Coordinates of C-alpha atoms and ligand atoms in Angstrom, one line a residue:
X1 CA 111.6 36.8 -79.8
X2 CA 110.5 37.3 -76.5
X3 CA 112.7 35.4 -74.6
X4 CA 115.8 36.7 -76.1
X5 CA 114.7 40.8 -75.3
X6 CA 114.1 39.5 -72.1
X7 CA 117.4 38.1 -71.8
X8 CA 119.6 39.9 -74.2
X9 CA 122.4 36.9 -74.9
X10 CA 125.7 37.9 -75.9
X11 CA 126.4 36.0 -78.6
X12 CA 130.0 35.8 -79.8
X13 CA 130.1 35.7 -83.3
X14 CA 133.2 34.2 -85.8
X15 CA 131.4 34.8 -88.8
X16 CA 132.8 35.6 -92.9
X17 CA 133.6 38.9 -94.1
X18 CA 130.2 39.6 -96.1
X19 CA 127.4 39.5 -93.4
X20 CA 129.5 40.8 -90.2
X21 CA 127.0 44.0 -90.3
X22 CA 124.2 42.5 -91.1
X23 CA 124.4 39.6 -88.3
X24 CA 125.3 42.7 -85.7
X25 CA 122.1 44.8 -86.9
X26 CA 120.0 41.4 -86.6
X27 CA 121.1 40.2 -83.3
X28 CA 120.3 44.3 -81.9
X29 CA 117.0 44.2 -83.6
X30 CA 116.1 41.1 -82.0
X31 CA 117.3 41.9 -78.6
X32 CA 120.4 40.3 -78.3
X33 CA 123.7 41.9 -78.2
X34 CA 126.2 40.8 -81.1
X35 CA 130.4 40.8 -80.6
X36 CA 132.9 39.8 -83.3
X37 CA 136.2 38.5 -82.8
X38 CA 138.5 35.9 -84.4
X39 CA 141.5 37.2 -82.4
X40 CA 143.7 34.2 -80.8
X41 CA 145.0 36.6 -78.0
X42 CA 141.0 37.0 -76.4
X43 CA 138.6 34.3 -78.2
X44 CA 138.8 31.7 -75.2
X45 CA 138.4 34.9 -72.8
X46 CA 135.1 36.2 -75.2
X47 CA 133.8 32.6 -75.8
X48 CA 133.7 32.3 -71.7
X49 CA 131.8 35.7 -71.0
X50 CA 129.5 34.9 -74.1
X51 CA 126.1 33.4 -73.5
X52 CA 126.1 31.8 -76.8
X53 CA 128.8 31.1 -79.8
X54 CA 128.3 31.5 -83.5
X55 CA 130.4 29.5 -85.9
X56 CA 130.3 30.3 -89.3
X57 CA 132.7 29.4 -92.5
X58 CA 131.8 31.7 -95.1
X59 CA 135.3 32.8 -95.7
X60 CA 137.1 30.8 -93.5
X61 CA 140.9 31.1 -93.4
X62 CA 143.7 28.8 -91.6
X63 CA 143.7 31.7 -88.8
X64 CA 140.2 31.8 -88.5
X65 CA 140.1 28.4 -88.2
X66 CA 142.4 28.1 -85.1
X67 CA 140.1 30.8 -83.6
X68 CA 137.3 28.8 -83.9
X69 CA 139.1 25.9 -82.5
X70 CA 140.0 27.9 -79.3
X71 CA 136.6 29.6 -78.9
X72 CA 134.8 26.1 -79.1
X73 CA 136.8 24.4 -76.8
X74 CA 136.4 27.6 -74.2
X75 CA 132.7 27.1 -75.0
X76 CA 132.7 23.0 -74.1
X77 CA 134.6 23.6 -71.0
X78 CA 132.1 26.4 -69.8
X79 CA 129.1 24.5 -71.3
X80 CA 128.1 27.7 -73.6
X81 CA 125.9 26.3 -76.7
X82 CA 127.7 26.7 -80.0
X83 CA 125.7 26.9 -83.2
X84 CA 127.2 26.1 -86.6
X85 CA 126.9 27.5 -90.0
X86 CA 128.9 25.2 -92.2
X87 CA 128.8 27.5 -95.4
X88 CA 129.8 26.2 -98.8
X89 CA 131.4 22.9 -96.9
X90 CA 130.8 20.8 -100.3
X91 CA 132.2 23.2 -102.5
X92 CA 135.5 23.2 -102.0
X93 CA 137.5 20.1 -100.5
X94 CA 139.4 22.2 -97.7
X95 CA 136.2 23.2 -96.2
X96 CA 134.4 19.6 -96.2
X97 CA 138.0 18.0 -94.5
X98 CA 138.1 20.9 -91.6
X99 CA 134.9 21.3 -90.5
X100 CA 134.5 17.4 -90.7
X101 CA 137.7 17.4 -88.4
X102 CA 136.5 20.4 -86.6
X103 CA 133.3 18.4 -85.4
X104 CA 135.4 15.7 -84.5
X105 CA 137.3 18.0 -81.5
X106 CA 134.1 19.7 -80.3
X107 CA 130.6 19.3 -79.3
X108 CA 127.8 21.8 -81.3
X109 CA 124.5 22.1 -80.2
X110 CA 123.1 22.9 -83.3
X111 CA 124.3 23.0 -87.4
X112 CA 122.3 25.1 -89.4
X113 CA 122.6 25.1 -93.2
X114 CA 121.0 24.7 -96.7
X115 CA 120.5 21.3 -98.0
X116 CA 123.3 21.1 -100.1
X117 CA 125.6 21.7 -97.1
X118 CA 124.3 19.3 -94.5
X119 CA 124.6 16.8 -97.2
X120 CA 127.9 17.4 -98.0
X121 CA 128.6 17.3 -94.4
X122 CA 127.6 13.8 -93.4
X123 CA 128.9 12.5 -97.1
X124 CA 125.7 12.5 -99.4
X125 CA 125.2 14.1 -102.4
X126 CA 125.3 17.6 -102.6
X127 CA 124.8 19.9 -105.5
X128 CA 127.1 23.3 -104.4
X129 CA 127.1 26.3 -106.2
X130 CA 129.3 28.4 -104.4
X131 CA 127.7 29.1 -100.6
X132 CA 124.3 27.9 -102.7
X133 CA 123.2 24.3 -102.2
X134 CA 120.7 21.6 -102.7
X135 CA 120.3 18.3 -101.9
X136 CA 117.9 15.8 -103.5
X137 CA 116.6 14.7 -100.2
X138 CA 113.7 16.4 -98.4
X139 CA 114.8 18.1 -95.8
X140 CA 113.0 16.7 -93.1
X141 CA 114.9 13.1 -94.2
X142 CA 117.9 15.0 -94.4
X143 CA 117.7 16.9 -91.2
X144 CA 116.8 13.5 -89.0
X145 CA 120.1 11.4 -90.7
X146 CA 122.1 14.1 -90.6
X147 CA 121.2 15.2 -86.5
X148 CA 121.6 10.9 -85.9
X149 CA 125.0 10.5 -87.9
X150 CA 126.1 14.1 -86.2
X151 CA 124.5 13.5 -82.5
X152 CA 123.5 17.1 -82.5
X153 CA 119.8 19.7 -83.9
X154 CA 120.3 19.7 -87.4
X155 CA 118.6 22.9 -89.6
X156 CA 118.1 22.2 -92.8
X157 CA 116.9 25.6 -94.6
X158 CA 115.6 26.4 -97.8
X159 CA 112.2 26.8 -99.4
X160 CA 110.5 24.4 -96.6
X161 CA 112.9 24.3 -93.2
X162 CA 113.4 21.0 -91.4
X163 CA 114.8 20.9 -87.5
X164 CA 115.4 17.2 -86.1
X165 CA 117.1 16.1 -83.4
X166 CA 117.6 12.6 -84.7
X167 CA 114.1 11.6 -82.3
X168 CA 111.8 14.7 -82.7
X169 CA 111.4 16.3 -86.5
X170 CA 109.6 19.7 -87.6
X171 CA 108.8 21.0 -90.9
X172 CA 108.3 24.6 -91.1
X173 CA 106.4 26.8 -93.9
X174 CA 107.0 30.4 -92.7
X175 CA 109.2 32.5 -94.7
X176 CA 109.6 33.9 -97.8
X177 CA 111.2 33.2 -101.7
X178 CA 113.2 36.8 -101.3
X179 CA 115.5 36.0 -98.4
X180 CA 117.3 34.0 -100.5
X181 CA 117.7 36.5 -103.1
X182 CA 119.7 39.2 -99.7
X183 CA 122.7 38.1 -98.6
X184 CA 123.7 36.7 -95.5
X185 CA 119.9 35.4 -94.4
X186 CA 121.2 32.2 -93.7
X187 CA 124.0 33.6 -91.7
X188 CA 121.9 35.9 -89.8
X189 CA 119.4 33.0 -89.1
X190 CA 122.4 31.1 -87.5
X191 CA 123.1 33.9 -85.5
X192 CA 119.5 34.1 -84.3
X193 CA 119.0 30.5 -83.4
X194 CA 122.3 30.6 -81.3
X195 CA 120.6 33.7 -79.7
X196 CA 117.2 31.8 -79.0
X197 CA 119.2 29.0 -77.3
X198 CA 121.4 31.0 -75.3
X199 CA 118.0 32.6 -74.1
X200 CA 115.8 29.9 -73.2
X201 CA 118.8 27.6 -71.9
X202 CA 120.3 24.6 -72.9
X203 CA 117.7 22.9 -70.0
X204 CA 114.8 23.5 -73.1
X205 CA 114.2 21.2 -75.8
X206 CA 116.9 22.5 -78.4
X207 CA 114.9 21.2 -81.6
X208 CA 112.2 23.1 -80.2
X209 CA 113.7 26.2 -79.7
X210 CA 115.5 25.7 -82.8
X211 CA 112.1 25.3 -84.5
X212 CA 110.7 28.7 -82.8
X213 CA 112.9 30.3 -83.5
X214 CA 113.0 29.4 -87.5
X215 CA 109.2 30.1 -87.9
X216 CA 109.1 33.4 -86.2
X217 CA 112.2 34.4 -88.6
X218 CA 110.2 33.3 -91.5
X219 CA 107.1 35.4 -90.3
X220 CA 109.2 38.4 -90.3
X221 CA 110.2 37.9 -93.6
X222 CA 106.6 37.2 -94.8
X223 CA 105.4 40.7 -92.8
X224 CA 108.9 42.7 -94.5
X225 CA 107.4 41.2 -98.3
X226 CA 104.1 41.9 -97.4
X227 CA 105.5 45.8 -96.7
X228 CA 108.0 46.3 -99.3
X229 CA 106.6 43.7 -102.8
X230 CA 106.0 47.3 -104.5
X231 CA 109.6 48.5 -103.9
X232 CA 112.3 45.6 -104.3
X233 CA 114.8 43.9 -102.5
X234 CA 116.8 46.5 -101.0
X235 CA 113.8 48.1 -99.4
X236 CA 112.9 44.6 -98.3
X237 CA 116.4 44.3 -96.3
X238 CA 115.1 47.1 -94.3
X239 CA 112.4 45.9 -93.8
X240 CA 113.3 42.8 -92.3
X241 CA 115.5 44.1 -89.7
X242 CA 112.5 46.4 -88.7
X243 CA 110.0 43.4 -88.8
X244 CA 113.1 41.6 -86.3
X245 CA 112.9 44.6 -84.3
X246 CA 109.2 43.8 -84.3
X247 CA 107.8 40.6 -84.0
X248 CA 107.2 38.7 -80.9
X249 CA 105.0 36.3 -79.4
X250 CA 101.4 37.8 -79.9
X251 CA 102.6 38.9 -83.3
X252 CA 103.6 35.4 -84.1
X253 CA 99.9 33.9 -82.9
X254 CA 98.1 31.9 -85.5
X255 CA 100.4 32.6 -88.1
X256 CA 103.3 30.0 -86.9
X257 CA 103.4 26.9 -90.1
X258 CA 105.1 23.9 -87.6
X259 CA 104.0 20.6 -88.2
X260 CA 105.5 17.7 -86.4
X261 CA 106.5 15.1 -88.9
Ligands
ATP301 P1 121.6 29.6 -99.9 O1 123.0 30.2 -99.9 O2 121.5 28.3 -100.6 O3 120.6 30.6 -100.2 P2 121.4 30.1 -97.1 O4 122.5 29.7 -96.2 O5 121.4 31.6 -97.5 O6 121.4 29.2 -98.3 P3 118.7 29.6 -96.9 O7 118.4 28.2 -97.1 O8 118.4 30.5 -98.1 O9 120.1 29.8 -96.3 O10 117.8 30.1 -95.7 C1 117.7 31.4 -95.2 C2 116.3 31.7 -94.9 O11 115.6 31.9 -96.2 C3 115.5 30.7 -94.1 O12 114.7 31.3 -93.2 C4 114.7 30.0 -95.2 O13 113.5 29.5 -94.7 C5 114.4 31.1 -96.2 N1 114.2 30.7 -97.6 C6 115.2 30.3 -98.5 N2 114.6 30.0 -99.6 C7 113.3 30.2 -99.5 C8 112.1 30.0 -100.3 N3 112.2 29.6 -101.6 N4 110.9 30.2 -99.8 C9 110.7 30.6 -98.6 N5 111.8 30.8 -97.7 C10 113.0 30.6 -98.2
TZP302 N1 130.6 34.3 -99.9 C1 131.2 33.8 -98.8 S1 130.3 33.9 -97.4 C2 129.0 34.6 -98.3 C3 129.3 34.7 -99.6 C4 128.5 35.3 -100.7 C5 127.7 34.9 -97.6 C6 126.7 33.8 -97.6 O1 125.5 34.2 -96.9 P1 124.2 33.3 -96.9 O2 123.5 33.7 -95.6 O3 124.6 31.8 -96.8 O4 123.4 33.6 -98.1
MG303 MG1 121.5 32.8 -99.1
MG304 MG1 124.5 30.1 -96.1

């Protein structure tokens, strides 16, 4: 996370109503600096001065929709990357038909998701339950149709992470079994990658920044399990922001599971 202390990206964040704390206390412990706003009145004005823009349907709404609409387009015109966290798109109708539309309007540098999602979003078969999803595909095949049919970096998260941009595929090992048992470590992880990018530059190989920054969020969850397994998963939570607030590159040397695939 080097880059992004060094840089400390404001990252405009239209996120749902459950992880709005967490994403803040993520983006401070990894050096960034988090806003939230789905106001019409100042999201083009926010989206301009941001370094980076985090889109994220976890409880999307018609109004927050517009505002995302706005702050995207603001974002294009002043080439400032936009991540996106399609949550539960799959397990509802509504949410597969806007965001399908919504990508249709704007350009995203990177959609980050579990399995079931980024299925659901390019049509495949998706097994949703709730903002939980799988796909039958491995997620390096999933990641690489999904980033060709989308023309952006595709994330596919879950037990193995996969980051392609249609050409270039990684496969990543690092992490841990309890971030999917906190809230919002998905959302957060969108949050972060939009950081990472708005750090190093949209000049810098996306999928590999994308891929970075995936593996060293993994190794902070594998150093917060390896500090709280006696305890549970609240003092885990904790313990993963702290291990944000800690790792960096030197941390991060030897331990990084990236293989090229
Ligand atoms: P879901 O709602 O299906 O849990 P999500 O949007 O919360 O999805 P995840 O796929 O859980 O996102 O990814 C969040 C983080 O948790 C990623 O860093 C991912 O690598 C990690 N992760 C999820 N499941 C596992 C697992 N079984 N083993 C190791 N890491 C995991
Ligand atoms: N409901 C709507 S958004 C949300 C829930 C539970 C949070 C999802 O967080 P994550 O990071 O996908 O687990
Ligand atoms: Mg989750
Ligand atoms: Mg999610």
């Amino acid at each position: 996370m080097d880059w992004v202390r060094k840089k400390n990206p404001l990252i405009h964040c239209i996120t749902n109503d459950v992880v709005t704390n967490f994403t803040a206390n993520g983006l401070l412990a990894v050096g960034a600096s988090p806003v939230m706003t789905a106001n019409h009145e100042e999201v083009e004005e926010m989206a301009r001065t941001a370094d980076g823009l985090l889109l994220n349907t976890g409880t999307l709404t018609p109004y927050q929709y517009e505002a995302m609409r706005l702050a995207a387009q603001a974002a294009n015109e002043n080439q400032t990357p936009i991540v996106l966290d399609p949550v539960a798109v799959g397990a509802t109708s509504y949410r597969t038909r806007v965001v399908q539309a919504f990508l249709e309007g704007v350009h995203v540098a990177v959609i980050r998701g579990n399995g079931g999602e980024i299925a659901a979003l390019i049509g495949m078969h998706a097994d949703m339950h709730g903002v939980e999803g799988k796909s039958d595909q491995p997620p390096e095949m999933l990641a690489k149709e999904a980033a060709n049919v989308l023309g952006t970096v595709v994330c596919v998260t879950g037990e193995r992470d996969a980051v392609s941009d249609g050409k270039h595929t990684y496969l990543i090992k690092n992490g841990h079994v309890w971030l999917s048992r906190v809230v919002g470590t998905g959302c957060l992880l969108g949050a972060i990658i939009s950081a990472y990018i708005a750090a190093k530059g949209t000049n810098v190989d996306l999928s590999r920044s994308a891929t970075e920054a995936l593996a060293q969020y993994g190794l902070a969850a594998e150093d917060a399990f390896a500090r709280s397994k006696d305890e549970g998963i609240g003092t885990f939570q904790q313990r993963f922001l702290d291990s944000l607030g800690w790792i960096n590159d030197d941390h991060c040397h030897g331990k990084i599971n990236v293989q090229q695939v």
